[in-house]
Amino acid sequence: MSGIDAQRFRRIATEEAWAPSDMIRRYRGLISENKVDDPGFRSLMGYFLFNESPVTKGVVERLQDAGERRIADMDATGIAKQIIGITSPGVQIFDADTATRLSVEYNDELAEACRRYPDRLYPLAAIAPQDPKHAAAELERAVTRLGMKGAIVNSHTHGEYLDDERFWDIFAAAEALDVPVYIHPQTPPKSMIAPFLDRGLDSAVYGFGVETGLHMLRLIVSGVFDRFPKLSVVVGHLGEGIPFWLYRVDFFHARIVKTKRYEKVKPLELTPSEYMRRNFHVTSSGMPWAPAILYVRQVLGADRVMYAMDYPYQYVPEEVEAMDALPISDDEKVEFYETNATRVFKLG
Ligand code: MN
């Protein structure tokens, strides 16, 4: 890690993954006993949990550590702090009762681990959208009693998206608590995955971005942000491609509304791109690529773009060097690495 000056910036990595060992054990059971009807889950977790390569084994070992090994990896790459969320798909793969119960257990476990490193590790709360009222209550408990910094939702839950009003208790709670909801990708749902899967495009390579970008647009056009104007949503991977689409989304959304093409597409108070610039922050997880970062800073605002590594899935130390070399000033790097995250996640 010779090229990284660990002291030069206080780097906060904002989309870092963790997996409770109990959840890994349950995932193995779901797959080996063929108990889950979700081809994306089988593809992704079947790979990570049953592939014998040192790469996947290393990721799965690191996922389960929220202690010394993680801190050592952070020190080796000059990462001062991590915002940690339960890895995709978290508890959302389970049935409602199991997911609800486990969200509480896993939040207790992660909060306790992070308490041992109070200036290094900051947890997000796992919630089970399957029971929206409980999910809202658990978010409140996690924030007010466990000191967690927001919620993580691993995108769709058994093919359902949070733009459905039955989930909006979750957004009401997040807005009232003034904490962000991090919408992290997962594999496309069963209804969508077939043309991704046979060419190996279902996961982080591309399918994640399509699935989560769709989730973002569903939220915007549903009117969630008119109902909850102060709701803060964080997404990774530089906005899952959506920043590149904003002109065309604005143009055709306006036309669709004006011509009343769809009964469920109603006028909104703002344009889609205005919600992106008001209600969303994006992180650079998995996209340590200067042209894309500069573009997203340009179209969303430099105050809306934060650093993330995507540890341990994309634990590539050279990426930190590439981020240190971004063609922006040191003050702008402090904003990108540190102060945006400190503000959005309200770090001490
Ligand atoms: Mn990630």
XYZ file of C-alpha atoms and ligand atoms in Angstrom:
349
model
C 0.000 0.000 0.000
C 3.068 2.141 -0.490
C 1.416 4.877 -2.537
C -1.185 5.845 0.068
C -0.354 8.553 2.546
C -2.649 7.449 5.363
C -2.486 10.814 7.114
C -3.193 13.064 4.159
C -7.006 12.846 4.314
C -9.512 11.544 6.833
C -11.140 9.166 4.393
C -14.635 7.988 5.238
C -15.781 4.959 3.263
C -19.572 5.089 3.136
C -20.815 1.822 1.599
C -18.990 -0.924 3.395
C -20.506 -4.355 3.868
C -20.865 -6.696 6.826
C -22.532 -10.068 7.252
C -23.524 -11.673 10.545
C -22.141 -15.238 10.698
C -25.644 -16.426 11.548
C -26.936 -14.909 8.296
C -24.167 -16.583 6.259
C -25.125 -19.911 7.818
C -28.798 -19.304 6.984
C -27.915 -18.294 3.406
C -25.962 -21.541 2.922
C -29.000 -23.447 4.176
C -31.418 -21.610 1.869
C -29.260 -22.471 -1.125
C -28.235 -26.031 -0.291
C -31.777 -26.981 0.716
C -33.188 -25.170 -2.334
C -35.565 -23.187 -0.149
C -35.633 -19.846 -1.932
C -37.280 -19.068 -5.258
C -34.939 -16.242 -6.264
C -32.523 -16.944 -9.146
C -30.515 -13.788 -8.393
C -29.889 -14.839 -4.808
C -28.875 -18.316 -5.957
C -26.519 -16.823 -8.517
C -24.896 -14.311 -6.174
C -24.754 -16.126 -2.863
C -24.310 -19.499 -4.512
C -21.141 -18.031 -5.982
C -19.810 -16.383 -2.847
C -20.686 -19.192 -0.434
C -19.905 -22.268 -2.525
C -17.080 -21.148 -4.830
C -13.696 -22.480 -3.685
C -11.448 -19.670 -4.952
C -9.330 -17.657 -2.502
C -11.035 -14.493 -3.816
C -14.565 -15.455 -2.753
C -13.388 -17.107 0.462
C -11.488 -13.956 1.392
C -14.542 -11.789 0.769
C -16.806 -14.020 2.874
C -14.300 -14.116 5.748
C -13.853 -10.359 5.700
C -17.612 -9.762 5.499
C -18.060 -11.465 8.872
C -15.442 -9.413 10.694
C -16.423 -6.127 12.286
C -13.322 -6.049 14.453
C -9.554 -6.315 14.255
C -9.209 -7.603 10.718
C -11.455 -4.890 9.320
C -9.601 -2.193 11.229
C -6.270 -3.561 9.979
C -7.548 -3.488 6.387
C -8.716 0.088 6.895
C -5.335 1.086 8.315
C -3.570 -0.561 5.372
C -5.550 1.534 2.879
C -5.770 4.822 4.763
C -9.481 4.551 5.597
C -10.262 6.455 8.778
C -13.908 5.463 9.130
C -16.434 3.070 7.627
C -20.190 3.389 7.368
C -21.243 -0.267 7.589
C -24.410 -1.866 6.297
C -25.641 -5.440 6.214
C -24.645 -7.049 2.952
C -27.141 -7.574 0.156
C -29.830 -8.890 0.321
C -29.617 -8.748 4.124
C -32.720 -9.961 5.932
C -34.921 -9.129 2.944
C -34.529 -12.638 1.495
C -36.289 -14.245 4.474
C -40.003 -14.534 5.227
C -41.541 -11.585 7.074
C -41.417 -13.030 10.592
C -37.857 -14.297 10.297
C -36.643 -11.084 8.650
C -38.252 -8.932 11.306
C -36.787 -10.939 14.182
C -33.326 -11.134 12.632
C -33.185 -7.412 11.859
C -33.306 -6.744 15.604
C -30.691 -9.397 16.445
C -28.309 -8.300 13.723
C -28.637 -4.619 14.588
C -27.774 -5.400 18.201
C -24.761 -7.425 17.030
C -23.433 -4.779 14.644
C -24.002 -1.905 17.069
C -22.082 -3.762 19.762
C -19.170 -4.461 17.398
C -19.032 -0.819 16.310
C -19.102 0.421 19.901
C -15.632 -1.085 20.331
C -14.306 1.308 17.655
C -16.383 4.423 18.257
C -14.359 6.721 16.014
C -13.823 4.154 13.240
C -17.005 2.125 12.594
C -20.511 3.556 12.166
C -23.437 1.184 11.627
C -26.554 1.454 9.491
C -29.686 -0.388 10.595
C -30.976 -3.472 8.821
C -34.735 -3.320 8.457
C -37.317 -5.762 7.121
C -39.646 -3.976 4.680
C -41.843 -7.098 4.726
C -43.384 -5.587 7.882
C -43.218 -1.820 7.295
C -44.552 -0.805 10.712
C -41.986 -2.940 12.477
C -39.282 -1.724 10.108
C -40.111 1.876 11.026
C -40.081 1.040 14.731
C -36.806 -0.843 14.393
C -35.226 2.091 12.584
C -36.280 4.346 15.432
C -34.889 1.926 18.024
C -31.647 1.533 16.071
C -31.109 5.285 15.787
C -32.267 6.439 19.210
C -31.111 3.485 21.347
C -28.217 1.943 19.393
C -26.788 5.119 17.850
C -27.080 3.834 14.282
C -26.719 6.390 11.483
C -29.591 5.522 9.152
C -31.144 2.525 7.437
C -29.887 0.282 4.681
C -32.395 -1.294 2.330
C -30.991 -3.752 -0.184
C -33.363 -2.591 -2.903
C -36.328 -4.805 -3.811
C -37.901 -7.152 -1.294
C -39.167 -10.289 -3.046
C -39.785 -8.166 -6.143
C -41.501 -5.293 -4.330
C -40.217 -1.710 -4.382
C -40.497 0.991 -1.738
C -42.526 3.326 -3.963
C -45.582 1.267 -2.960
C -47.350 3.345 -0.308
C -47.601 0.408 2.030
C -43.870 0.876 2.723
C -44.029 4.594 3.435
C -43.994 4.252 7.228
C -40.295 3.570 6.704
C -39.805 6.915 4.956
C -41.929 8.729 7.530
C -39.672 7.345 10.269
C -36.456 8.211 8.427
C -37.652 11.753 7.758
C -38.798 12.256 11.355
C -35.515 10.877 12.722
C -33.596 12.963 10.160
C -31.456 10.018 9.055
C -30.748 8.753 5.521
C -31.983 5.570 3.875
C -29.188 3.920 1.913
C -30.665 2.007 -1.016
C -28.072 -0.595 -1.895
C -28.349 -2.853 -4.947
C -29.286 -6.429 -5.117
C -29.774 -8.805 -8.010
C -32.821 -8.160 -10.219
C -35.976 -9.925 -9.041
C -37.208 -13.137 -10.602
C -39.546 -11.250 -12.955
C -36.625 -9.336 -14.475
C -33.495 -11.416 -14.253
C -33.619 -13.950 -17.110
C -31.900 -11.906 -19.854
C -29.193 -10.831 -17.384
C -28.454 -14.253 -15.978
C -27.525 -16.304 -19.022
C -24.742 -13.864 -19.911
C -23.507 -13.332 -16.364
C -24.732 -9.728 -16.178
C -27.016 -10.097 -13.148
C -24.861 -8.777 -10.316
C -22.374 -5.961 -9.700
C -21.142 -6.019 -13.301
C -24.418 -4.398 -14.467
C -27.668 -5.941 -13.131
C -27.312 -4.258 -9.734
C -27.221 -0.845 -11.359
C -30.233 -1.482 -13.577
C -32.276 -2.833 -10.677
C -31.414 -0.039 -8.261
C -31.589 2.720 -10.861
C -35.116 1.530 -11.584
C -35.879 1.630 -7.856
C -34.652 5.237 -7.672
C -36.823 6.324 -10.598
C -39.843 4.470 -9.204
C -39.430 6.408 -5.947
C -39.134 9.736 -7.759
C -42.105 9.370 -10.096
C -44.336 7.889 -7.359
C -44.305 11.205 -5.493
C -42.471 9.901 -2.405
C -40.448 13.112 -2.254
C -43.518 15.354 -2.437
C -44.942 13.494 0.556
C -41.557 13.452 2.372
C -39.684 16.508 1.096
C -36.889 16.198 3.653
C -36.299 12.485 3.058
C -32.614 11.757 2.440
C -31.723 8.817 0.203
C -28.171 7.664 -0.430
C -27.270 5.437 -3.355
C -23.955 3.961 -4.409
C -22.105 3.387 -7.662
C -22.268 7.090 -8.552
C -26.055 7.032 -8.704
C -26.548 3.717 -10.537
C -26.329 5.367 -13.947
C -29.241 7.740 -13.332
C -27.171 10.970 -13.371
C -26.315 10.222 -16.997
C -30.033 9.891 -17.880
C -31.397 13.015 -16.200
C -32.004 15.107 -19.314
C -33.977 12.360 -21.044
C -35.864 11.345 -17.899
C -36.927 14.966 -17.312
C -37.929 15.418 -20.955
C -40.072 12.309 -21.284
C -41.479 12.359 -17.779
C -42.822 15.864 -18.489
C -44.334 14.706 -21.772
C -45.896 11.596 -20.206
C -47.467 13.720 -17.471
C -48.694 16.373 -19.892
C -50.327 13.898 -22.249
C -51.775 11.815 -19.388
C -50.344 8.653 -20.883
C -50.459 6.579 -17.675
C -53.145 6.767 -15.041
C -50.644 6.289 -12.207
C -48.125 8.890 -13.418
C -49.229 12.143 -11.809
C -47.736 15.632 -11.931
C -44.936 16.240 -9.420
C -43.843 19.416 -7.672
C -40.325 19.173 -9.123
C -38.632 17.584 -12.109
C -36.940 14.206 -11.573
C -33.500 15.811 -11.758
C -34.522 18.358 -9.124
C -35.364 15.527 -6.716
C -31.981 13.973 -7.479
C -30.332 17.247 -6.472
C -32.547 17.763 -3.420
C -33.152 14.321 -1.904
C -30.259 12.112 -3.045
C -26.593 11.753 -2.260
C -24.434 9.347 -4.203
C -21.294 7.487 -3.257
C -18.405 6.371 -5.435
C -18.566 2.725 -4.311
C -17.108 0.462 -6.938
C -16.593 3.365 -9.367
C -13.160 4.833 -8.615
C -13.015 6.407 -12.047
C -12.181 10.088 -12.365
C -14.279 11.013 -15.453
C -17.432 9.514 -13.957
C -16.857 11.107 -10.548
C -16.223 14.539 -12.094
C -19.367 14.227 -14.221
C -21.590 13.306 -11.286
C -20.123 16.133 -9.201
C -20.950 18.468 -12.083
C -24.582 17.418 -12.553
C -25.598 16.744 -8.914
C -23.301 19.141 -7.072
C -20.001 18.501 -5.296
C -21.831 18.458 -1.968
C -23.784 15.341 -3.075
C -20.929 12.986 -3.939
C -19.118 10.958 -1.275
C -16.342 8.430 -1.272
C -16.985 4.707 -0.738
C -14.810 1.646 -1.267
C -17.391 -1.190 -1.271
C -15.276 -3.215 1.157
C -14.741 -6.134 1.115
C -16.214 -6.834 -2.320
C -13.958 -4.324 -4.014
C -11.062 -4.151 -1.589
C -8.520 -2.799 -4.043
C -5.958 -0.602 -2.260
C -4.804 1.053 -5.500
C -8.237 2.642 -5.807
C -7.476 4.942 -2.884
C -4.389 6.166 -4.729
C -6.547 6.843 -7.784
C -8.982 8.854 -5.645
C -6.133 10.840 -4.072
C -5.095 11.711 -7.631
C -8.512 13.094 -8.684
C -8.012 16.373 -10.566
C -9.727 18.461 -7.885
C -8.257 20.633 -5.148
C -7.325 19.294 -1.720
C -10.246 21.235 -0.220
C -12.574 19.495 -2.673
C -11.044 16.142 -1.755
C -11.754 16.831 1.912
C -15.386 17.443 0.931
C -15.490 14.232 -1.154
C -13.696 12.058 1.414
C -14.902 13.484 4.673
C -17.181 16.451 5.207
C -20.066 15.389 2.953
C -20.238 12.047 4.785
C -19.895 13.689 8.203
C -22.862 15.906 7.362
C -25.113 13.312 5.687
C -24.587 10.585 8.326
C -24.181 13.026 11.240
C -20.931 11.558 12.488
C -19.875 12.842 15.904
Mn -21.876 -2.461 -1.941
